[in-house]
Amino acid sequence: MIKHSVVIVDDHTLLSQAIQTMVNTFDKFEVLYTCKNGQELVEKFTNSSSNIPEVVLMDINMPIMNGIETTEWIHKTYPKVNIMALSVEDDDKTVLKMLKAGAVGYLLKDTEKTILEKALIEIVDNGFYHTKNVTNLLVKSITGVVEEEIIFRDKEIQFMKLACTEYTYKEIANEMNLSPKTIDGYRDTLFTKLNVKNRVGLVMYAIKNKIYTL
């Protein structure tokens, strides 16, 4: 029986080998090779057409060329190749970025073996595999429920970091060489952007989003 070809792209060697071993136990699939990052995959694809699989299992956080960049490249250059994200990242923004880049499925690395096999089968048969959570996320994105990424100016970042210290607003103004009135403007703008009501909310946002580290 001819098996469907799979390539794994993941910078964690042991995990990549474990996934390869697992996929090779599936009746309908076999792993052609593995890559440690997107650049390795690009080189493989461009070197020989025999290196182009039906499905790519793609990690996201990798050096040199990450999963989102690699997915965009594959989707544009080899649109018939199906890409399924296999990652530890489960935040909505990352999932949406990967799907918008061209991935046809998204699974977490702790997914059960039977689910991974089912996902691969549905991808080669139907062209996609979405869990209930991913489907709900896509619906939210279409209806505009998912928040857009907030863009901060450099001065706003600096202000947030200083707001996480014991400085008063007047001392922050002195530190940034700005007038207290300008600092009040930064504060009010950030309160509106982040939908927070006070400095505590601002500090909590900065820590949660790693703008300021304790």
PDB file of C-alpha atoms in Angstrom:
ATOM      1  CA  MET A   1       0.000   0.000   0.000  1.00  0.00           C
ATOM      2  CA  ILE A   2       1.314   3.427  -0.966  1.00  0.00           C
ATOM      3  CA  LYS A   3       1.576   5.665   2.073  1.00  0.00           C
ATOM      4  CA  HIS A   4       1.057   9.424   2.286  1.00  0.00           C
ATOM      5  CA  SER A   5       4.302  11.328   2.798  1.00  0.00           C
ATOM      6  CA  VAL A   6       4.913  13.535   5.831  1.00  0.00           C
ATOM      7  CA  VAL A   7       7.740  15.894   6.776  1.00  0.00           C
ATOM      8  CA  ILE A   8       8.334  17.155  10.320  1.00  0.00           C
ATOM      9  CA  VAL A   9       9.813  20.600  11.004  1.00  0.00           C
ATOM     10  CA  ASP A  10      10.833  21.053  14.641  1.00  0.00           C
ATOM     11  CA  ASP A  11      14.000  22.309  16.309  1.00  0.00           C
ATOM     12  CA  HIS A  12      13.686  19.912  19.268  1.00  0.00           C
ATOM     13  CA  THR A  13      15.469  16.781  18.047  1.00  0.00           C
ATOM     14  CA  LEU A  14      14.138  14.314  20.611  1.00  0.00           C
ATOM     15  CA  LEU A  15      10.562  15.483  20.161  1.00  0.00           C
ATOM     16  CA  SER A  16      10.908  15.424  16.393  1.00  0.00           C
ATOM     17  CA  GLN A  17      12.180  11.840  16.548  1.00  0.00           C
ATOM     18  CA  ALA A  18       9.308  10.846  18.833  1.00  0.00           C
ATOM     19  CA  ILE A  19       6.748  12.327  16.425  1.00  0.00           C
ATOM     20  CA  GLN A  20       8.465  10.585  13.518  1.00  0.00           C
ATOM     21  CA  THR A  21       8.298   7.232  15.296  1.00  0.00           C
ATOM     22  CA  MET A  22       4.626   7.795  16.077  1.00  0.00           C
ATOM     23  CA  VAL A  23       3.641   8.807  12.532  1.00  0.00           C
ATOM     24  CA  ASN A  24       5.498   5.830  11.074  1.00  0.00           C
ATOM     25  CA  THR A  25       3.215   3.519  13.073  1.00  0.00           C
ATOM     26  CA  PHE A  26       0.171   4.888  11.227  1.00  0.00           C
ATOM     27  CA  ASP A  27      -1.037   2.584   8.453  1.00  0.00           C
ATOM     28  CA  LYS A  28      -1.450   5.313   5.847  1.00  0.00           C
ATOM     29  CA  PHE A  29       1.542   7.570   6.563  1.00  0.00           C
ATOM     30  CA  GLU A  30       5.324   7.638   6.566  1.00  0.00           C
ATOM     31  CA  VAL A  31       7.859  10.358   7.387  1.00  0.00           C
ATOM     32  CA  LEU A  32      10.222  11.274   4.544  1.00  0.00           C
ATOM     33  CA  TYR A  33      12.617  13.309   6.699  1.00  0.00           C
ATOM     34  CA  THR A  34      12.784  15.907   9.470  1.00  0.00           C
ATOM     35  CA  CYS A  35      14.119  19.481   9.546  1.00  0.00           C
ATOM     36  CA  LYS A  36      15.262  21.661  12.439  1.00  0.00           C
ATOM     37  CA  ASN A  37      13.933  24.931  11.009  1.00  0.00           C
ATOM     38  CA  GLY A  38      12.193  26.478   8.039  1.00  0.00           C
ATOM     39  CA  GLN A  39      15.395  27.272   6.180  1.00  0.00           C
ATOM     40  CA  GLU A  40      16.353  23.589   6.105  1.00  0.00           C
ATOM     41  CA  LEU A  41      12.935  22.775   4.668  1.00  0.00           C
ATOM     42  CA  VAL A  42      13.222  25.455   1.973  1.00  0.00           C
ATOM     43  CA  GLU A  43      16.571  23.999   0.914  1.00  0.00           C
ATOM     44  CA  LYS A  44      15.117  20.475   0.802  1.00  0.00           C
ATOM     45  CA  PHE A  45      12.156  21.593  -1.304  1.00  0.00           C
ATOM     46  CA  THR A  46      14.280  23.534  -3.781  1.00  0.00           C
ATOM     47  CA  ASN A  47      16.900  20.782  -4.135  1.00  0.00           C
ATOM     48  CA  SER A  48      14.557  18.059  -5.372  1.00  0.00           C
ATOM     49  CA  SER A  49      10.872  17.580  -6.150  1.00  0.00           C
ATOM     50  CA  SER A  50      11.105  14.167  -4.474  1.00  0.00           C
ATOM     51  CA  ASN A  51      11.525  16.002  -1.169  1.00  0.00           C
ATOM     52  CA  ILE A  52       8.085  17.614  -1.399  1.00  0.00           C
ATOM     53  CA  PRO A  53       5.576  15.754   0.821  1.00  0.00           C
ATOM     54  CA  GLU A  54       1.801  15.766   0.997  1.00  0.00           C
ATOM     55  CA  VAL A  55       1.749  16.997   4.587  1.00  0.00           C
ATOM     56  CA  VAL A  56       4.123  19.078   6.706  1.00  0.00           C
ATOM     57  CA  LEU A  57       3.869  18.983  10.500  1.00  0.00           C
ATOM     58  CA  MET A  58       5.116  22.430  11.467  1.00  0.00           C
ATOM     59  CA  ASP A  59       6.415  23.740  14.770  1.00  0.00           C
ATOM     60  CA  ILE A  60       6.142  27.512  15.272  1.00  0.00           C
ATOM     61  CA  ASN A  61       8.964  28.782  17.477  1.00  0.00           C
ATOM     62  CA  MET A  62      12.172  27.882  15.643  1.00  0.00           C
ATOM     63  CA  PRO A  63      15.462  29.683  14.964  1.00  0.00           C
ATOM     64  CA  ILE A  64      16.496  31.136  11.584  1.00  0.00           C
ATOM     65  CA  MET A  65      13.043  30.756   9.972  1.00  0.00           C
ATOM     66  CA  ASN A  66      10.005  30.198  12.170  1.00  0.00           C
ATOM     67  CA  GLY A  67       6.858  28.219  11.458  1.00  0.00           C
ATOM     68  CA  ILE A  68       4.692  31.151  10.400  1.00  0.00           C
ATOM     69  CA  GLU A  69       7.293  32.410   7.902  1.00  0.00           C
ATOM     70  CA  THR A  70       7.850  28.895   6.564  1.00  0.00           C
ATOM     71  CA  THR A  71       4.125  28.240   6.235  1.00  0.00           C
ATOM     72  CA  GLU A  72       3.677  31.459   4.248  1.00  0.00           C
ATOM     73  CA  TRP A  73       6.513  30.433   1.926  1.00  0.00           C
ATOM     74  CA  ILE A  74       5.142  26.921   1.353  1.00  0.00           C
ATOM     75  CA  HIS A  75       1.587  28.186   0.854  1.00  0.00           C
ATOM     76  CA  LYS A  76       2.797  30.632  -1.794  1.00  0.00           C
ATOM     77  CA  THR A  77       5.369  28.410  -3.524  1.00  0.00           C
ATOM     78  CA  TYR A  78       3.843  24.933  -3.138  1.00  0.00           C
ATOM     79  CA  PRO A  79       0.105  25.523  -2.546  1.00  0.00           C
ATOM     80  CA  LYS A  80      -0.760  21.826  -2.881  1.00  0.00           C
ATOM     81  CA  VAL A  81       1.289  20.924   0.211  1.00  0.00           C
ATOM     82  CA  ASN A  82      -0.877  20.682   3.330  1.00  0.00           C
ATOM     83  CA  ILE A  83       0.567  22.239   6.488  1.00  0.00           C
ATOM     84  CA  MET A  84      -0.587  21.353   9.978  1.00  0.00           C
ATOM     85  CA  ALA A  85       0.787  23.245  12.949  1.00  0.00           C
ATOM     86  CA  LEU A  86       2.001  21.074  15.800  1.00  0.00           C
ATOM     87  CA  SER A  87       3.016  23.382  18.613  1.00  0.00           C
ATOM     88  CA  VAL A  88       2.958  24.138  22.338  1.00  0.00           C
ATOM     89  CA  GLU A  89       1.558  27.607  21.579  1.00  0.00           C
ATOM     90  CA  ASP A  90      -2.158  27.791  22.318  1.00  0.00           C
ATOM     91  CA  ASP A  91      -2.905  31.523  22.415  1.00  0.00           C
ATOM     92  CA  ASP A  92      -5.544  32.771  19.974  1.00  0.00           C
ATOM     93  CA  LYS A  93      -3.304  35.260  18.155  1.00  0.00           C
ATOM     94  CA  THR A  94      -0.660  32.648  17.344  1.00  0.00           C
ATOM     95  CA  VAL A  95      -3.264  30.154  16.134  1.00  0.00           C
ATOM     96  CA  LEU A  96      -4.873  32.764  13.874  1.00  0.00           C
ATOM     97  CA  LYS A  97      -1.514  33.905  12.485  1.00  0.00           C
ATOM     98  CA  MET A  98      -0.665  30.321  11.577  1.00  0.00           C
ATOM     99  CA  LEU A  99      -4.025  29.696   9.927  1.00  0.00           C
ATOM    100  CA  LYS A 100      -3.837  32.976   8.007  1.00  0.00           C
ATOM    101  CA  ALA A 101      -0.334  31.999   6.849  1.00  0.00           C
ATOM    102  CA  GLY A 102      -1.832  28.924   5.191  1.00  0.00           C
ATOM    103  CA  ALA A 103      -1.990  26.108   7.748  1.00  0.00           C
ATOM    104  CA  VAL A 104      -4.967  23.770   7.273  1.00  0.00           C
ATOM    105  CA  GLY A 105      -4.916  22.468  10.833  1.00  0.00           C
ATOM    106  CA  TYR A 106      -3.594  23.235  14.303  1.00  0.00           C
ATOM    107  CA  LEU A 107      -2.832  20.748  17.075  1.00  0.00           C
ATOM    108  CA  LEU A 108      -0.957  20.990  20.356  1.00  0.00           C
ATOM    109  CA  LYS A 109       2.038  18.734  20.904  1.00  0.00           C
ATOM    110  CA  ASP A 110       0.356  16.907  23.773  1.00  0.00           C
ATOM    111  CA  THR A 111      -2.390  15.709  21.418  1.00  0.00           C
ATOM    112  CA  GLU A 112      -3.225  12.016  21.696  1.00  0.00           C
ATOM    113  CA  LYS A 113      -1.863   9.665  19.050  1.00  0.00           C
ATOM    114  CA  THR A 114      -5.334   8.753  17.760  1.00  0.00           C
ATOM    115  CA  ILE A 115      -6.234  12.422  17.265  1.00  0.00           C
ATOM    116  CA  LEU A 116      -3.044  13.087  15.308  1.00  0.00           C
ATOM    117  CA  GLU A 117      -3.746  10.135  13.023  1.00  0.00           C
ATOM    118  CA  LYS A 118      -7.355  11.264  12.540  1.00  0.00           C
ATOM    119  CA  ALA A 119      -6.159  14.784  11.714  1.00  0.00           C
ATOM    120  CA  LEU A 120      -3.704  13.522   9.095  1.00  0.00           C
ATOM    121  CA  ILE A 121      -6.378  11.355   7.473  1.00  0.00           C
ATOM    122  CA  GLU A 122      -8.854  14.241   7.295  1.00  0.00           C
ATOM    123  CA  ILE A 123      -6.215  16.561   5.865  1.00  0.00           C
ATOM    124  CA  VAL A 124      -5.331  14.246   2.973  1.00  0.00           C
ATOM    125  CA  ASP A 125      -9.010  13.362   2.389  1.00  0.00           C
ATOM    126  CA  ASN A 126     -10.693  16.737   2.909  1.00  0.00           C
ATOM    127  CA  GLY A 127      -7.897  19.296   2.798  1.00  0.00           C
ATOM    128  CA  PHE A 128      -8.238  20.503   6.395  1.00  0.00           C
ATOM    129  CA  TYR A 129      -8.691  19.496  10.031  1.00  0.00           C
ATOM    130  CA  HIS A 130     -10.032  21.868  12.666  1.00  0.00           C
ATOM    131  CA  THR A 131     -10.729  21.055  16.285  1.00  0.00           C
ATOM    132  CA  LYS A 132     -13.816  22.543  17.902  1.00  0.00           C
ATOM    133  CA  ASN A 133     -11.693  25.219  19.581  1.00  0.00           C
ATOM    134  CA  VAL A 134     -10.071  26.266  16.312  1.00  0.00           C
ATOM    135  CA  THR A 135     -13.447  26.332  14.548  1.00  0.00           C
ATOM    136  CA  ASN A 136     -14.857  28.599  17.267  1.00  0.00           C
ATOM    137  CA  LEU A 137     -11.806  30.841  16.995  1.00  0.00           C
ATOM    138  CA  LEU A 138     -12.246  31.161  13.231  1.00  0.00           C
ATOM    139  CA  VAL A 139     -15.898  32.110  13.705  1.00  0.00           C
ATOM    140  CA  LYS A 140     -14.899  34.754  16.248  1.00  0.00           C
ATOM    141  CA  SER A 141     -12.268  36.177  13.905  1.00  0.00           C
ATOM    142  CA  ILE A 142     -14.791  36.432  11.071  1.00  0.00           C
ATOM    143  CA  THR A 143     -17.308  38.204  13.293  1.00  0.00           C
ATOM    144  CA  GLY A 144     -14.635  40.531  14.627  1.00  0.00           C
ATOM    145  CA  VAL A 145     -14.678  39.293  18.217  1.00  0.00           C
ATOM    146  CA  VAL A 146     -10.944  38.562  18.397  1.00  0.00           C
ATOM    147  CA  GLU A 147      -8.976  41.653  19.385  1.00  0.00           C
ATOM    148  CA  GLU A 148      -6.462  43.137  16.983  1.00  0.00           C
ATOM    149  CA  GLU A 149      -2.861  43.294  18.117  1.00  0.00           C
ATOM    150  CA  ILE A 150      -2.186  46.533  19.984  1.00  0.00           C
ATOM    151  CA  ILE A 151       0.660  48.627  18.589  1.00  0.00           C
ATOM    152  CA  PHE A 152       2.661  50.756  21.028  1.00  0.00           C
ATOM    153  CA  ARG A 153       5.003  53.651  20.343  1.00  0.00           C
ATOM    154  CA  ASP A 154       8.484  53.525  21.894  1.00  0.00           C
ATOM    155  CA  LYS A 155       7.605  56.276  24.381  1.00  0.00           C
ATOM    156  CA  GLU A 156       4.501  54.368  25.461  1.00  0.00           C
ATOM    157  CA  ILE A 157       6.597  51.266  26.120  1.00  0.00           C
ATOM    158  CA  GLN A 158       9.074  53.349  28.121  1.00  0.00           C
ATOM    159  CA  PHE A 159       6.240  54.919  30.098  1.00  0.00           C
ATOM    160  CA  MET A 160       4.691  51.526  30.900  1.00  0.00           C
ATOM    161  CA  LYS A 161       8.006  50.171  32.148  1.00  0.00           C
ATOM    162  CA  LEU A 162       8.502  53.190  34.406  1.00  0.00           C
ATOM    163  CA  ALA A 163       4.897  52.973  35.597  1.00  0.00           C
ATOM    164  CA  CYS A 164       5.755  49.512  36.933  1.00  0.00           C
ATOM    165  CA  THR A 165       8.328  51.053  39.282  1.00  0.00           C
ATOM    166  CA  GLU A 166       7.854  53.133  42.430  1.00  0.00           C
ATOM    167  CA  TYR A 167       8.237  56.385  40.492  1.00  0.00           C
ATOM    168  CA  THR A 168       5.456  58.947  40.777  1.00  0.00           C
ATOM    169  CA  TYR A 169       4.063  60.346  37.531  1.00  0.00           C
ATOM    170  CA  LYS A 170       6.085  63.521  38.164  1.00  0.00           C
ATOM    171  CA  GLU A 171       9.268  61.461  38.568  1.00  0.00           C
ATOM    172  CA  ILE A 172       8.445  59.533  35.393  1.00  0.00           C
ATOM    173  CA  ALA A 173       8.138  62.870  33.582  1.00  0.00           C
ATOM    174  CA  ASN A 174      11.601  63.877  34.828  1.00  0.00           C
ATOM    175  CA  GLU A 175      13.061  60.497  33.841  1.00  0.00           C
ATOM    176  CA  MET A 176      11.639  60.783  30.309  1.00  0.00           C
ATOM    177  CA  ASN A 177      12.489  64.500  30.011  1.00  0.00           C
ATOM    178  CA  LEU A 178       8.852  65.310  29.313  1.00  0.00           C
ATOM    179  CA  SER A 179       6.304  67.597  30.911  1.00  0.00           C
ATOM    180  CA  PRO A 180       3.826  66.191  33.469  1.00  0.00           C
ATOM    181  CA  LYS A 181       1.033  67.134  31.063  1.00  0.00           C
ATOM    182  CA  THR A 182       2.567  64.969  28.317  1.00  0.00           C
ATOM    183  CA  ILE A 183       2.912  62.079  30.770  1.00  0.00           C
ATOM    184  CA  ASP A 184      -0.760  62.466  31.684  1.00  0.00           C
ATOM    185  CA  GLY A 185      -1.514  62.185  27.983  1.00  0.00           C
ATOM    186  CA  TYR A 186       0.454  58.925  27.668  1.00  0.00           C
ATOM    187  CA  ARG A 187      -1.317  57.564  30.744  1.00  0.00           C
ATOM    188  CA  ASP A 188      -4.812  58.407  29.498  1.00  0.00           C
ATOM    189  CA  THR A 189      -4.077  57.082  25.997  1.00  0.00           C
ATOM    190  CA  LEU A 190      -2.818  53.768  27.384  1.00  0.00           C
ATOM    191  CA  PHE A 191      -5.771  53.446  29.748  1.00  0.00           C
ATOM    192  CA  THR A 192      -8.049  53.753  26.709  1.00  0.00           C
ATOM    193  CA  LYS A 193      -5.973  51.428  24.490  1.00  0.00           C
ATOM    194  CA  LEU A 194      -5.811  48.701  27.119  1.00  0.00           C
ATOM    195  CA  ASN A 195      -9.282  49.259  28.548  1.00  0.00           C
ATOM    196  CA  VAL A 196      -7.929  49.629  32.083  1.00  0.00           C
ATOM    197  CA  LYS A 197      -9.059  52.116  34.715  1.00  0.00           C
ATOM    198  CA  ASN A 198      -5.955  52.731  36.799  1.00  0.00           C
ATOM    199  CA  ARG A 199      -2.208  52.276  37.174  1.00  0.00           C
ATOM    200  CA  VAL A 200      -2.650  48.835  38.726  1.00  0.00           C
ATOM    201  CA  GLY A 201      -4.418  47.627  35.581  1.00  0.00           C
ATOM    202  CA  LEU A 202      -1.640  49.103  33.457  1.00  0.00           C
ATOM    203  CA  VAL A 203       1.048  47.353  35.516  1.00  0.00           C
ATOM    204  CA  MET A 204      -0.803  44.026  35.381  1.00  0.00           C
ATOM    205  CA  TYR A 205      -1.037  44.290  31.586  1.00  0.00           C
ATOM    206  CA  ALA A 206       2.677  45.120  31.264  1.00  0.00           C
ATOM    207  CA  ILE A 207       3.705  42.146  33.413  1.00  0.00           C
ATOM    208  CA  LYS A 208       1.278  39.708  31.790  1.00  0.00           C
ATOM    209  CA  ASN A 209       2.468  40.649  28.293  1.00  0.00           C
ATOM    210  CA  LYS A 210       6.152  40.641  29.310  1.00  0.00           C
ATOM    211  CA  ILE A 211       6.637  44.337  28.634  1.00  0.00           C
ATOM    212  CA  TYR A 212       7.993  44.552  32.168  1.00  0.00           C
ATOM    213  CA  THR A 213       9.667  41.660  33.980  1.00  0.00           C
ATOM    214  CA  LEU A 214       9.922  41.412  37.735  1.00  0.00           C
TER     215      LEU A 214
END
